[in-house]
Each structure stands twice: as C-alpha cells, then as structure tokens.
CSV table of C-alpha atoms in Angstrom, one decimal:
chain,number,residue,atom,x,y,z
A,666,UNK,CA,-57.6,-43.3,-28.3
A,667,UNK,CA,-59.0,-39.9,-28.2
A,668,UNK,CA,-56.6,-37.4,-30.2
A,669,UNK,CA,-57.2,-33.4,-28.1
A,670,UNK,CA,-56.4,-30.5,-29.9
A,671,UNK,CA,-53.2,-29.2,-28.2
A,672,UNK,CA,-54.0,-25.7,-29.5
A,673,UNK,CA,-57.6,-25.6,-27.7
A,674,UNK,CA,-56.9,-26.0,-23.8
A,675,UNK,CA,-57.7,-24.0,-20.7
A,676,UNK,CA,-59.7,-20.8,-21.6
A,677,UNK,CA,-59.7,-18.6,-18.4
A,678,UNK,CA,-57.4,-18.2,-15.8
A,679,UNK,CA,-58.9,-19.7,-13.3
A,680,UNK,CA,-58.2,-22.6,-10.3
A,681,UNK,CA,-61.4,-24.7,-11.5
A,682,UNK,CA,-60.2,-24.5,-15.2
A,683,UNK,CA,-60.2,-28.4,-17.1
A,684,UNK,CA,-56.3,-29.6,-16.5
A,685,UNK,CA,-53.9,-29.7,-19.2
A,686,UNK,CA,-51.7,-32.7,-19.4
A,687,UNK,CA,-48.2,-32.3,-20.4
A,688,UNK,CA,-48.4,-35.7,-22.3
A,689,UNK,CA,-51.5,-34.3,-24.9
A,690,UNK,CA,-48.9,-31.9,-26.0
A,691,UNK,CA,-47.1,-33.9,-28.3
A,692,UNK,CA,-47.3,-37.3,-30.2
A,693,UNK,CA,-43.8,-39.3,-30.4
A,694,UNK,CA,-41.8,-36.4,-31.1
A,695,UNK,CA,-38.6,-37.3,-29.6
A,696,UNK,CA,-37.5,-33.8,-29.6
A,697,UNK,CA,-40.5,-32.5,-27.5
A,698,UNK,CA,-41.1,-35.6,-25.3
A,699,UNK,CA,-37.0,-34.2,-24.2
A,700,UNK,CA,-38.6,-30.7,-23.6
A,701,UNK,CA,-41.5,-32.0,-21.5
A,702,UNK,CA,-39.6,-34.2,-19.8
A,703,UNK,CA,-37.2,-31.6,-18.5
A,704,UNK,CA,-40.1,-29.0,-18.1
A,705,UNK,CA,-41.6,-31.6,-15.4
A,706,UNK,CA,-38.3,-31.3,-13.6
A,707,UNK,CA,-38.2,-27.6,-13.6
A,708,UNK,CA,-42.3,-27.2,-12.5
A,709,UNK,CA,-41.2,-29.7,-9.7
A,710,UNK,CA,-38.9,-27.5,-8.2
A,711,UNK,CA,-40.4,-24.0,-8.4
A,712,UNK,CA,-37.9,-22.8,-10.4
A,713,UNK,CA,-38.2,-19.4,-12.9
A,714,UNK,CA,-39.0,-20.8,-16.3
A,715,UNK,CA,-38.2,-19.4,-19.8
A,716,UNK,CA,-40.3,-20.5,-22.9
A,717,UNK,CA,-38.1,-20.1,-25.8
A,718,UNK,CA,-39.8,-20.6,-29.0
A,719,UNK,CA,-40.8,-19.3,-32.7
A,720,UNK,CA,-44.3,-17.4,-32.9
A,721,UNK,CA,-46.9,-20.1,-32.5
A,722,UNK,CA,-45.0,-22.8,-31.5
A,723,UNK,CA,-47.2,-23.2,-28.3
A,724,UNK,CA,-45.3,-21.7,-25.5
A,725,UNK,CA,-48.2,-20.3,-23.9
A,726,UNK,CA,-50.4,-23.5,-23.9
A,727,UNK,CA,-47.2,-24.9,-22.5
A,728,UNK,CA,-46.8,-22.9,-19.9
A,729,UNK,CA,-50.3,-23.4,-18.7
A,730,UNK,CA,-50.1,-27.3,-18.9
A,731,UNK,CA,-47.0,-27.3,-16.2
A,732,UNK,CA,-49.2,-24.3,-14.5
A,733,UNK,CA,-51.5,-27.6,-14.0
A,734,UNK,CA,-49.2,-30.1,-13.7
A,735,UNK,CA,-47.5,-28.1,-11.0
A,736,UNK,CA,-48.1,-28.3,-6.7
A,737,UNK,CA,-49.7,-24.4,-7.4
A,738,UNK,CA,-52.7,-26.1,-10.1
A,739,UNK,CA,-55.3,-25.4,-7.3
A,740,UNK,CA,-54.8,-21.6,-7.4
A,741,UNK,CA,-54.8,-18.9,-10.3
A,742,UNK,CA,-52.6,-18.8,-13.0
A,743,UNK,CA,-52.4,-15.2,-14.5
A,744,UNK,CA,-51.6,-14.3,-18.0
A,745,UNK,CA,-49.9,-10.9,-19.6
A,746,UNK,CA,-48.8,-10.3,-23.1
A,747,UNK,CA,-46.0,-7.8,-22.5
A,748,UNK,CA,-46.2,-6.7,-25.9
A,749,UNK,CA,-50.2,-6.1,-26.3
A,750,UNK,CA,-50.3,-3.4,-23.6
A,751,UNK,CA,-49.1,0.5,-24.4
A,752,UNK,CA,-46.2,1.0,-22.4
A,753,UNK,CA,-47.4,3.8,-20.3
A,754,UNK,CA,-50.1,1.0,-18.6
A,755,UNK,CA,-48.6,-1.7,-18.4
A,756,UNK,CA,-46.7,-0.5,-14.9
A,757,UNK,CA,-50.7,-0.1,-13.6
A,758,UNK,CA,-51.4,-3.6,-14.8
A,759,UNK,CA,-48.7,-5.5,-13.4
A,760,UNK,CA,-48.4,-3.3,-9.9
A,761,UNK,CA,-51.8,-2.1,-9.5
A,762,UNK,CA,-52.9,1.3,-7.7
A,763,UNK,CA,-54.6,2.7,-5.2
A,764,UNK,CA,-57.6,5.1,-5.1
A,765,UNK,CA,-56.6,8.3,-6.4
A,766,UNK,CA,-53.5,7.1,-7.7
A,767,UNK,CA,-53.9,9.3,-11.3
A,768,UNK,CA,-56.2,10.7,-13.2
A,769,UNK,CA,-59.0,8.1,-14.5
A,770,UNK,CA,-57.7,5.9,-12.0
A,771,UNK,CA,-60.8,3.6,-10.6
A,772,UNK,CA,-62.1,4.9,-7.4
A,773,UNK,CA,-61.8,1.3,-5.5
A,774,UNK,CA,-58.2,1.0,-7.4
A,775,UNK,CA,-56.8,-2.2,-8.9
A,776,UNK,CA,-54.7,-5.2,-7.6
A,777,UNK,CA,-52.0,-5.7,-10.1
A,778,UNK,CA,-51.5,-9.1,-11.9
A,779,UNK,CA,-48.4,-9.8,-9.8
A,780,UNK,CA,-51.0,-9.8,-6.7
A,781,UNK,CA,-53.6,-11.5,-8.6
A,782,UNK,CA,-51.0,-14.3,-9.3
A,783,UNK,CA,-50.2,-14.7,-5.3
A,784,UNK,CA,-50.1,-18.6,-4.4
A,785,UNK,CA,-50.6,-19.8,-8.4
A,786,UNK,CA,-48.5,-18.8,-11.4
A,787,UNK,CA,-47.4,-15.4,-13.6
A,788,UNK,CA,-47.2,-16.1,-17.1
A,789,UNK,CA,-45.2,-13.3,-18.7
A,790,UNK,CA,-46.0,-13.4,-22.3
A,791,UNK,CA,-43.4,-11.5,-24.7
A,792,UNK,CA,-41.2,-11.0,-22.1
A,793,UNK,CA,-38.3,-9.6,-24.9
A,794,UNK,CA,-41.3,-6.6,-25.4
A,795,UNK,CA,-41.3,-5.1,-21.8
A,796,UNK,CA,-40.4,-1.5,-21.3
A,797,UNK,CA,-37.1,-0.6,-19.9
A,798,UNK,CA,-38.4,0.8,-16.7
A,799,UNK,CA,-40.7,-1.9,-15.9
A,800,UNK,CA,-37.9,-4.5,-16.5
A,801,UNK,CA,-36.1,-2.7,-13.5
A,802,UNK,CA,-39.4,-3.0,-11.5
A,803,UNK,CA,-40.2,-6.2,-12.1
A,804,UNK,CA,-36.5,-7.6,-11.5
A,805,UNK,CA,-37.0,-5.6,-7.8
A,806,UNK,CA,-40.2,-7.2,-7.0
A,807,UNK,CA,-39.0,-10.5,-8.0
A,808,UNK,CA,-35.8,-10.1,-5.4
A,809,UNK,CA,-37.6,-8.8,-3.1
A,810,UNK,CA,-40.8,-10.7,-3.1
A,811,UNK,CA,-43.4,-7.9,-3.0
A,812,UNK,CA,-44.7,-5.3,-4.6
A,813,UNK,CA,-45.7,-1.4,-4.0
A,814,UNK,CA,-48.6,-0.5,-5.9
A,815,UNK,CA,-48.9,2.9,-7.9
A,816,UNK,CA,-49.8,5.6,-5.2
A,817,UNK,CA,-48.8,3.5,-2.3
A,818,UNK,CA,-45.9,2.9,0.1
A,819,UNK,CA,-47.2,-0.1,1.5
A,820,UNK,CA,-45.6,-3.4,0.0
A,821,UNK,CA,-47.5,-6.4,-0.8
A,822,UNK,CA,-45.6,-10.0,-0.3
A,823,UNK,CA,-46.3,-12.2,-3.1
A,824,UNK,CA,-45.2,-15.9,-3.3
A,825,UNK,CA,-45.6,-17.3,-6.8
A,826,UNK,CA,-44.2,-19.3,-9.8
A,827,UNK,CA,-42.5,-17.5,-12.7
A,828,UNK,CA,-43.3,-18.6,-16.5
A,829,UNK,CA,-42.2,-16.4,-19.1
A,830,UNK,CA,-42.3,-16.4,-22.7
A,831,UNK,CA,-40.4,-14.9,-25.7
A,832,UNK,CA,-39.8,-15.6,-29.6
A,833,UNK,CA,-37.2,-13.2,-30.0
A,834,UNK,CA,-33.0,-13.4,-29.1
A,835,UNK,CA,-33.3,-12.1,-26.0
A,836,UNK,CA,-29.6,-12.7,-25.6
A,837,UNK,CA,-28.9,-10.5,-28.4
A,838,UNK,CA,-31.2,-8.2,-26.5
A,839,UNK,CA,-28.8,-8.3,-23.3
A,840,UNK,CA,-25.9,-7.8,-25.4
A,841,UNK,CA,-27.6,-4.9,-27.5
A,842,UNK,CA,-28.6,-3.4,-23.7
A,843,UNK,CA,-32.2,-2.9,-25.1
A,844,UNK,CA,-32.5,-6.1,-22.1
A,845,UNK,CA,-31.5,-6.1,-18.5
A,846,UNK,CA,-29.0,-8.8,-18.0
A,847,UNK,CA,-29.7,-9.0,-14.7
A,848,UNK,CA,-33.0,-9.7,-14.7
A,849,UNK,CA,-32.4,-12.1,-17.5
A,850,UNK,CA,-30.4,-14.1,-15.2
A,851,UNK,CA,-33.5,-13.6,-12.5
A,852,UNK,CA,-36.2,-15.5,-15.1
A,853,UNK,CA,-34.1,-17.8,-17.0
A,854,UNK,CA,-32.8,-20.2,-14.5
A,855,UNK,CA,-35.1,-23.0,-16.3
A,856,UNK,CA,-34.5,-22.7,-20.3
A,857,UNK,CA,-37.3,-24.2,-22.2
A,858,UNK,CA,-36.8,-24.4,-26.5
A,859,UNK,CA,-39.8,-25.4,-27.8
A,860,UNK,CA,-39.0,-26.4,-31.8
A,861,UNK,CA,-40.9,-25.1,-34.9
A,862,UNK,CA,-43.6,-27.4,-36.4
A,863,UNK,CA,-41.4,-28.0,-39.3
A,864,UNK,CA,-38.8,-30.0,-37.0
A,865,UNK,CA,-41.6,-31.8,-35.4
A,866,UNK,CA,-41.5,-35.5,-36.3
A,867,UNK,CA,-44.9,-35.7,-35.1
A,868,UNK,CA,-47.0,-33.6,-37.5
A,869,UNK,CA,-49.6,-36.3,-38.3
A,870,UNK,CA,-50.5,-36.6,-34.5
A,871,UNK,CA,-50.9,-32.5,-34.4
A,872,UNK,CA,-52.8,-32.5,-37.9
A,873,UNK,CA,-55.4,-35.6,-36.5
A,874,UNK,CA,-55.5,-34.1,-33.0
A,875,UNK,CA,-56.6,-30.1,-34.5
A,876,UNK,CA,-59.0,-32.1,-37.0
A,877,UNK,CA,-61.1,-33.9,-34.7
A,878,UNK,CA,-61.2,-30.8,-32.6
A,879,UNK,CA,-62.6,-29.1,-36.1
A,880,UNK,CA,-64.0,-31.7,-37.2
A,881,UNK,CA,-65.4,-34.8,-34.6
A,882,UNK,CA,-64.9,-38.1,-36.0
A,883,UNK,CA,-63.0,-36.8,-39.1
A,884,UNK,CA,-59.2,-38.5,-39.7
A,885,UNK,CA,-56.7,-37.8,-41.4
A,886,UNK,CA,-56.8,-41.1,-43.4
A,887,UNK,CA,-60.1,-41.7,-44.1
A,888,UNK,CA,-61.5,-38.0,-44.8
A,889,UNK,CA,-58.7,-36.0,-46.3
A,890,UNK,CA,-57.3,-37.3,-49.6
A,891,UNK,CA,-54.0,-38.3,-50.8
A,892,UNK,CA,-53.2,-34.8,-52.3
A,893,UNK,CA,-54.9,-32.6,-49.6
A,894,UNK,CA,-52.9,-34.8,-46.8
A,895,UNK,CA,-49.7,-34.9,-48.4
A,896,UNK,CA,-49.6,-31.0,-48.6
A,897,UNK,CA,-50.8,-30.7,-44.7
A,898,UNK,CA,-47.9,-33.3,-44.2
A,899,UNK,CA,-45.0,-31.7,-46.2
A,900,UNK,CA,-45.6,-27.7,-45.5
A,901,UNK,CA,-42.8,-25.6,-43.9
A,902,UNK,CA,-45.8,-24.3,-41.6
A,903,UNK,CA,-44.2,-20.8,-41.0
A,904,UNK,CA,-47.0,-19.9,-38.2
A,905,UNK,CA,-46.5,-22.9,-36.8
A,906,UNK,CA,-49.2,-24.6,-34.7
A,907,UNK,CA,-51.5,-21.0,-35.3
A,908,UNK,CA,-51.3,-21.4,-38.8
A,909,UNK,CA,-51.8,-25.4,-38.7
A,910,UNK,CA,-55.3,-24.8,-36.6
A,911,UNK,CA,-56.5,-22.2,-38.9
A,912,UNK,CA,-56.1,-24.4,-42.0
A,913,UNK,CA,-57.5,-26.8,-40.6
A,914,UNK,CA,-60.5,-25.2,-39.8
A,915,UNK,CA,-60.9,-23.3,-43.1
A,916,UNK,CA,-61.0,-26.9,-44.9
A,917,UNK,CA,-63.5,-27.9,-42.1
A,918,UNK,CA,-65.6,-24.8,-42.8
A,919,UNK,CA,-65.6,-25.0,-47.2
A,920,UNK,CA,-65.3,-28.8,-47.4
A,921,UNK,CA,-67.9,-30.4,-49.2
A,922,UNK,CA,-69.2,-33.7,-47.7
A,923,UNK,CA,-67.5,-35.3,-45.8
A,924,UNK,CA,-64.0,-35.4,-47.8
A,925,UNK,CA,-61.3,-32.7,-47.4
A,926,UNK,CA,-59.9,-31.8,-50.6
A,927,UNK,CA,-56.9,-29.8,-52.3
A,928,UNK,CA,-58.7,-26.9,-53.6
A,929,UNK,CA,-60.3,-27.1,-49.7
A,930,UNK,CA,-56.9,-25.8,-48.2
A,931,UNK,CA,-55.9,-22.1,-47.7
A,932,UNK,CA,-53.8,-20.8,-50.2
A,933,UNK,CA,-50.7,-20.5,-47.8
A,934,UNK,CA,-50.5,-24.4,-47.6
A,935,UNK,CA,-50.8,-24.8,-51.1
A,936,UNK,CA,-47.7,-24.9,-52.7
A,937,UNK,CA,-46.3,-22.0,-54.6
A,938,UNK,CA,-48.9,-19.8,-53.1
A,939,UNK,CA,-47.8,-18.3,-50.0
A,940,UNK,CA,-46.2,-18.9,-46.8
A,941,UNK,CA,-46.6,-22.8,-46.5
A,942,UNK,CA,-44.8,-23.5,-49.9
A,943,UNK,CA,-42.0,-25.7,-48.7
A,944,UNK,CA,-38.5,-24.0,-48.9
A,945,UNK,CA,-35.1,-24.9,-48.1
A,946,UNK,CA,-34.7,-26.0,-44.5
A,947,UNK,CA,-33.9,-22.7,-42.0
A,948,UNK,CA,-31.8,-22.5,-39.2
A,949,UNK,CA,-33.4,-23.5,-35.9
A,950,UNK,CA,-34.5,-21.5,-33.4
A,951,UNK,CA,-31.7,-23.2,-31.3
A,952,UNK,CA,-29.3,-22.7,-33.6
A,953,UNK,CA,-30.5,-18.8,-33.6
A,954,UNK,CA,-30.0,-18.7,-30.4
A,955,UNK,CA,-26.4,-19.3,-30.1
A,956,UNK,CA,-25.1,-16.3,-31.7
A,957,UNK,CA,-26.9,-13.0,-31.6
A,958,UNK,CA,-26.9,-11.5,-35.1
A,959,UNK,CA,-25.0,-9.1,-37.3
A,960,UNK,CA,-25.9,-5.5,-36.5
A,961,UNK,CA,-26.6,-4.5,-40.0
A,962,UNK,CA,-27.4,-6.1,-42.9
A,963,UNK,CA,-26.5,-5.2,-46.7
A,964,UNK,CA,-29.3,-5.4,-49.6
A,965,UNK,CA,-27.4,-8.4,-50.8
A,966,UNK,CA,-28.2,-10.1,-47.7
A,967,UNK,CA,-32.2,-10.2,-47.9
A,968,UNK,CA,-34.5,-13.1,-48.9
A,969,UNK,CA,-34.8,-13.0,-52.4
A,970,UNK,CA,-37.8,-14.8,-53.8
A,971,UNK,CA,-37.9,-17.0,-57.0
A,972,UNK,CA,-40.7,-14.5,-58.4
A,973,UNK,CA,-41.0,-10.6,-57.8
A,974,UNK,CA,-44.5,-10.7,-56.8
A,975,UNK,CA,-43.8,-12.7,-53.8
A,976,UNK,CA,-41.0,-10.4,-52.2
A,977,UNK,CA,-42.3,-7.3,-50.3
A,978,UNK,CA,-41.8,-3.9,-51.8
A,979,UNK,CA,-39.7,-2.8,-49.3
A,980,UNK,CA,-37.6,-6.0,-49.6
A,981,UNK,CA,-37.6,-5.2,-53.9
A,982,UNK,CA,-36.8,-2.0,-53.2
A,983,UNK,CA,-33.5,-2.6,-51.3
A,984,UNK,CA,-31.9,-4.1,-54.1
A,985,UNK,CA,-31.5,-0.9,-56.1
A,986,UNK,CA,-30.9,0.8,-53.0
A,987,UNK,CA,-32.8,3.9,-54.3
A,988,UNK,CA,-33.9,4.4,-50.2
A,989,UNK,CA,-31.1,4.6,-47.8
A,990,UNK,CA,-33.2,3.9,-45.2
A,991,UNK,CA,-33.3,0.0,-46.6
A,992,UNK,CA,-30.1,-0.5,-47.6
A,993,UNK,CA,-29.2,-0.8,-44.2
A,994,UNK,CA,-31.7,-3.1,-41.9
A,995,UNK,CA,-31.1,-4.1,-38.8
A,996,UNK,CA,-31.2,-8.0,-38.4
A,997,UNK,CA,-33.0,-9.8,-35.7
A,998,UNK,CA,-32.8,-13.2,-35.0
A,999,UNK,CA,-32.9,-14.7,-38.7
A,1000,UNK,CA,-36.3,-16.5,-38.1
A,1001,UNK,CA,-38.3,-13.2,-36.7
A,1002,UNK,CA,-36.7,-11.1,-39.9
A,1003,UNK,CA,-38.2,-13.5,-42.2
A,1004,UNK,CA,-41.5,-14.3,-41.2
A,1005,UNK,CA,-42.2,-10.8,-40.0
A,1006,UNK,CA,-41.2,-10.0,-44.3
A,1007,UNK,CA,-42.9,-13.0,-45.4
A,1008,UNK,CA,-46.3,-12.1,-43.6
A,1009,UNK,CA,-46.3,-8.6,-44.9
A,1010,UNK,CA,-45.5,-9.8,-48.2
A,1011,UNK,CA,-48.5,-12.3,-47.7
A,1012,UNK,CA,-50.6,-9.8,-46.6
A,1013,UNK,CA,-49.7,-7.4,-49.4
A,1014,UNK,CA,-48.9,-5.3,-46.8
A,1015,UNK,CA,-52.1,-4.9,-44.4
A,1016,UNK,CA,-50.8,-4.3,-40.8
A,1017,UNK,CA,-53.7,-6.2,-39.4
A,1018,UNK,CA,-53.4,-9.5,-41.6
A,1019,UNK,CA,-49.7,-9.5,-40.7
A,1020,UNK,CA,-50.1,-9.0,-37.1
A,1021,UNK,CA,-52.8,-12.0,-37.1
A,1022,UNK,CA,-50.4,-14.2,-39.2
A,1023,UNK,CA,-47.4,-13.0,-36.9
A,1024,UNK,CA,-49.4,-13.9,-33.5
A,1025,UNK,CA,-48.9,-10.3,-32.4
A,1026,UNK,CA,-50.6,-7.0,-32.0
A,1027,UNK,CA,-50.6,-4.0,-34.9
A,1028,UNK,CA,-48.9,-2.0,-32.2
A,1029,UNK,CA,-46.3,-5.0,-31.5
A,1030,UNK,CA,-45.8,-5.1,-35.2
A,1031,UNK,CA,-45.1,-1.3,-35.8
A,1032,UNK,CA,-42.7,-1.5,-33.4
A,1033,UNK,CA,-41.4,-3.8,-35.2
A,1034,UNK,CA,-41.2,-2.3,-38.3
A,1035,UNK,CA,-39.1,0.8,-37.0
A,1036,UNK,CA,-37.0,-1.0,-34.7
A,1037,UNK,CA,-35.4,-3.2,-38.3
A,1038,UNK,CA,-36.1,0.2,-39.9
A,1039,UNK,CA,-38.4,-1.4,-42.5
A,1040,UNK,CA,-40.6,1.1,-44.1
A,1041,UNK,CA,-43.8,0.8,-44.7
A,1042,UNK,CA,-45.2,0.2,-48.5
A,1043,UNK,CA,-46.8,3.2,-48.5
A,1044,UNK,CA,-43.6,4.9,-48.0
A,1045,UNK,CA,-41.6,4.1,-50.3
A,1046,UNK,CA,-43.6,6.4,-53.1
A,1047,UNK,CA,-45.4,5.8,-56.3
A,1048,UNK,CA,-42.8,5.5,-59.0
A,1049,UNK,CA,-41.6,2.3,-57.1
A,1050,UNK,CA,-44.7,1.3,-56.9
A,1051,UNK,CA,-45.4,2.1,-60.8
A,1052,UNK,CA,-42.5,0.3,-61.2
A,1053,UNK,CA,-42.5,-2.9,-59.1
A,1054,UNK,CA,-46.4,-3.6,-61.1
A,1055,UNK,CA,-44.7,-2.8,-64.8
C-alpha cells in the first residue's frame, strides 16, 4: 500500500484542488483515529470547529482534509494566518474595501477573505493572535451572517463553515481578557486536540509516509540503518510533524547511496545535540489545557539544562537575577514557554531560525518575546555575555 506524506497535501485554495482524506492522516494511532473520528461528526453537521494543537502538529492540513471531506469540498476553502498579518491590515484582509476606501487602497477595491470563503470554508489560522478589535468584528459578522466592507454601508451575506486554529491556551487568554469570551464560545462549539508527535503511537507510519514523499521507493527498513532509525524512532520531535519532514529531507538531500545514515541526520535529532534529544516526558497539550497558568514565574522555576551552553542567555541570566526584567516572566501555556526558549537557544538566538523552527513569523515571535517579557540576547549587555563564554 502506498504510504502519502500527511505533511504535503492540497497546495492552493482552490475547489479543483486533489482531495485530502481524513484516513491518510494517521497510521493506527488510537489517539488520532478518536480525533478523526469525532472531527467527521463535527464536518457533518456544519458546526464551528476549533483545532487545538502544539506548533506543527498538523492542524492546518487537518482542517483542509474535513474542508474535503465536508458537503462544502466543491467550493473554496480560504486560508488566514492571524498572526502573519500587521494588525493594522488585517481588518482590510478579512472585510475587504471599497474603492477609495483609504489611502493606497486599490482602485477596483478588494473582496475580503470572509467573502471569498462564501459557500466553502474559513480557515482561521492562529486564531489566539487576532487583534482585539477585529475579534469584536469578527464575532458580529459571525452572528450576524454578513459583512460591511471598509468604506461601505452595504452588508454582504455570507454562508460558510468555520475552522479555526490555535497552539496557544486560549482559555487562559479568555480568563486573562487579552480574548473575547464570547466569541470563544461563537468558534469553539466543535473542540478538536490534535496530540504532539511524541504521544503518537504511530511514528513509524509518519516517518515511512514523509520518506517516500522525499525519497520514492525508500523505506524505513530497508534504506535507513539500525542507528539512524532508532534515533528517528525515539526523538521527542519538539516541532512536531514540521521538524520530522525537514529531517527527513535533509537525510534525503546529504545521503550517500542509497542508505540513510546517523551522521546523515540533522543535528537536532541526534542526541545530545539539540532540540530532538529525548527528555523527560512533558505535560500534554490536553493536560495544558485544563488549567491556565501561573501569572508569574520565579527564576527558580525555568528549564534548567544539564550543560550551560544549551540554556539561552536570557534563561542563564535569570538565575542570578542581575535583570529584573527576567526574574519575573510571564508563563504561557508550559509547552509554548519551552519550545519558544528551546528554539532560540537552538538558534543561538537568530529571530529568523527561531521563527522557522517555531512555525511562526519574526513578527509573531517578537511579540512573543515582549508579551513573556523575555529579552532579547543582545539586551542583556556584554559582561553577561563575557561571562556566560568564560
């Protein structure tokens, strides 16, 4: 049987794209087989869906396999990050305008992706990143079925299915207010929890399916040896399915013949060198879920790695508590905090690595940084520096 990458499906947004199955989303994964399972249920009866999930867990490829599966497959399904686009456009981008609506406006104006949706599916990416005032427009439009572009006062009806997508608490969000509960209630009448790699009992299925994508007629028995498999096998994968994929095609692309070894693997999956080095288990994104998290955190109460060189400076710094500004971090959800230090740490600091590793945009990830009040390297001034390399 044909393995299919589940990280390489439907391109475009488009009626005439190639349909994605829910079942080539997972191999016998009991846990995920649940989630599908009750996903078909939810598709079936039009109801809002919320994609709950760790960065690169999927959710989007998800959403675009019930988008497929569902009675709207033969019409668009339209896709926005809510965290990729600067908040003063994203109100133009979900609404539209008219001619002359503002200054650099187009002069034929712009249907909105809300409109462009009309008949097929919105996929709201990052829905935990959307601006305060567009939360309260979008919660209108969704009550009232219709939207008013920017310059206009004539409303547009729209008819479509909701899918949106998060990786953060966004119940701690309602609680901290930084969320509207009500339009919380609006998109999450269907909860979907999509579970980490690492809690996936089918990883050799998801390793064979991204390899023969890679790597045609490759498997993971007969051209990856012992040592090489056993790593892909046993790593915490942090990124998730991201991170999996792009192993996977580093090995494909430095391999030698037509054998994948250890040395062919990307340092992060090697252990002891980086973010795929197998650590004690974490709580589940479930689990995270449940309780929203302390407002503050002490110094005492960040990750402290085995070795100094693989903590970030800010992270070392915070345990002389030299910088007040560190000593007291906001916490997100446990999961976020860590791999948003981890991949800086990785990164040695480089925004734009991070960012890639994280599955979000620079902008996303400065945000970020001053929301948790985490400095920047840069920041925290040479004699730390001087003295974090003695």
């Amino acid at each position: 049987m044909t393995a299919h990458d589940p990280l390489d499906r439907a391109r475009a947004d488009s009626p005439h794209s190639a349909a994605l199955p829910l079942g080539r989303l997972c191999g016998n994964d009991a846990t995920m087989l649940a989630v599908l399972s009750r996903a078909r249920l939810l598709i079936d009866r039009q109801l809002p869906i919320l994609i709950l999930g760790e960065t690169g867990t999927g959710k989007e490829y998800l959403a675009r396999a019930l988008h497929d599966y569902s009675s709207r497959r033969h019409a668009s399904m339209v896709s926005v990050n809510c965290g990729s686009i600067p908040e003063n456009l994203i109100e133009s981008e979900l609404f539209g305008y008219t001619r002359g609506a503002f200054s650099g406006a187009l002069s034929s104006g712009m249907k909105g992706k809300v409109v462009l949706a009309h008949r097929g599916t919105l996929f709201l990416d990052e829905i935990g990143d959307m601006p305060a005032a567009q939360q309260t427009r979008l919660l209108r439009a969704l009550s009232e079925r219709e939207v008013t572009p920017i310059g206009s006062a004539e409303p547009i009806a729209v008819d479509l299915q909701l899918i949106c997508a998060t990786h953060q608490n966004i119940e701690s969000r309602v609680e901290a207010g930084t969320f509207r509960e009500d339009l919380y209630y609006r998109i999450a009448v269907g909860i979907i929890h999509l579970p980490p790699v690492r809690e996936r009992h089918d990883r050799a299925w998801l390793l064979q399916s991204i390899l023969e994508r890679e790597a045609p007629g490759f498997t993971l028995e007969g051209n990856v040896d012992s040592e090489a498999r056993e790593m892909l096998l046993h790593c915490n994968w942090p990124g998730n399915l991201r991170q999996m994929r792009a192993a996977i095609q580093y090995a494909c692309a430095v391999k030698s013949g037509e054998l994948i070894r250890a040395c062919d693997l990307p340092a992060n999956v090697q252990p002891g060198k980086g973010l795929g080095v197998r650590r004690e288990p974490r709580a589940s994104f479930h689990a995270t879920l449940q309780a929203a998290p302390p407002a503050y955190a002490t110094s005492d109460d960040l990750p402290h790695a085995a070795a100094a060189n693989d903590m970030p400076y800010a992270a070392r710094g915070a345990r002389g508590a030299p910088h007040a500004d560190i000593a007291r971090l906001p916490v997100a959800a446990p999961s976020e905090r860590d791999n948003i230090l981890r991949a800086l740490s990785a990164s040695r600091w480089n925004i734009s690595a991070a960012s890639r590793e994280l599955g979000i945009c620079r902008a996303s990830l400065y945000r970020k940084l001053r929301q948790f009040r985490i400095p920047h390297v840069r920041d925290l001034g040479c004699d730390m520096l001087m003295a974090d390399h003695g």
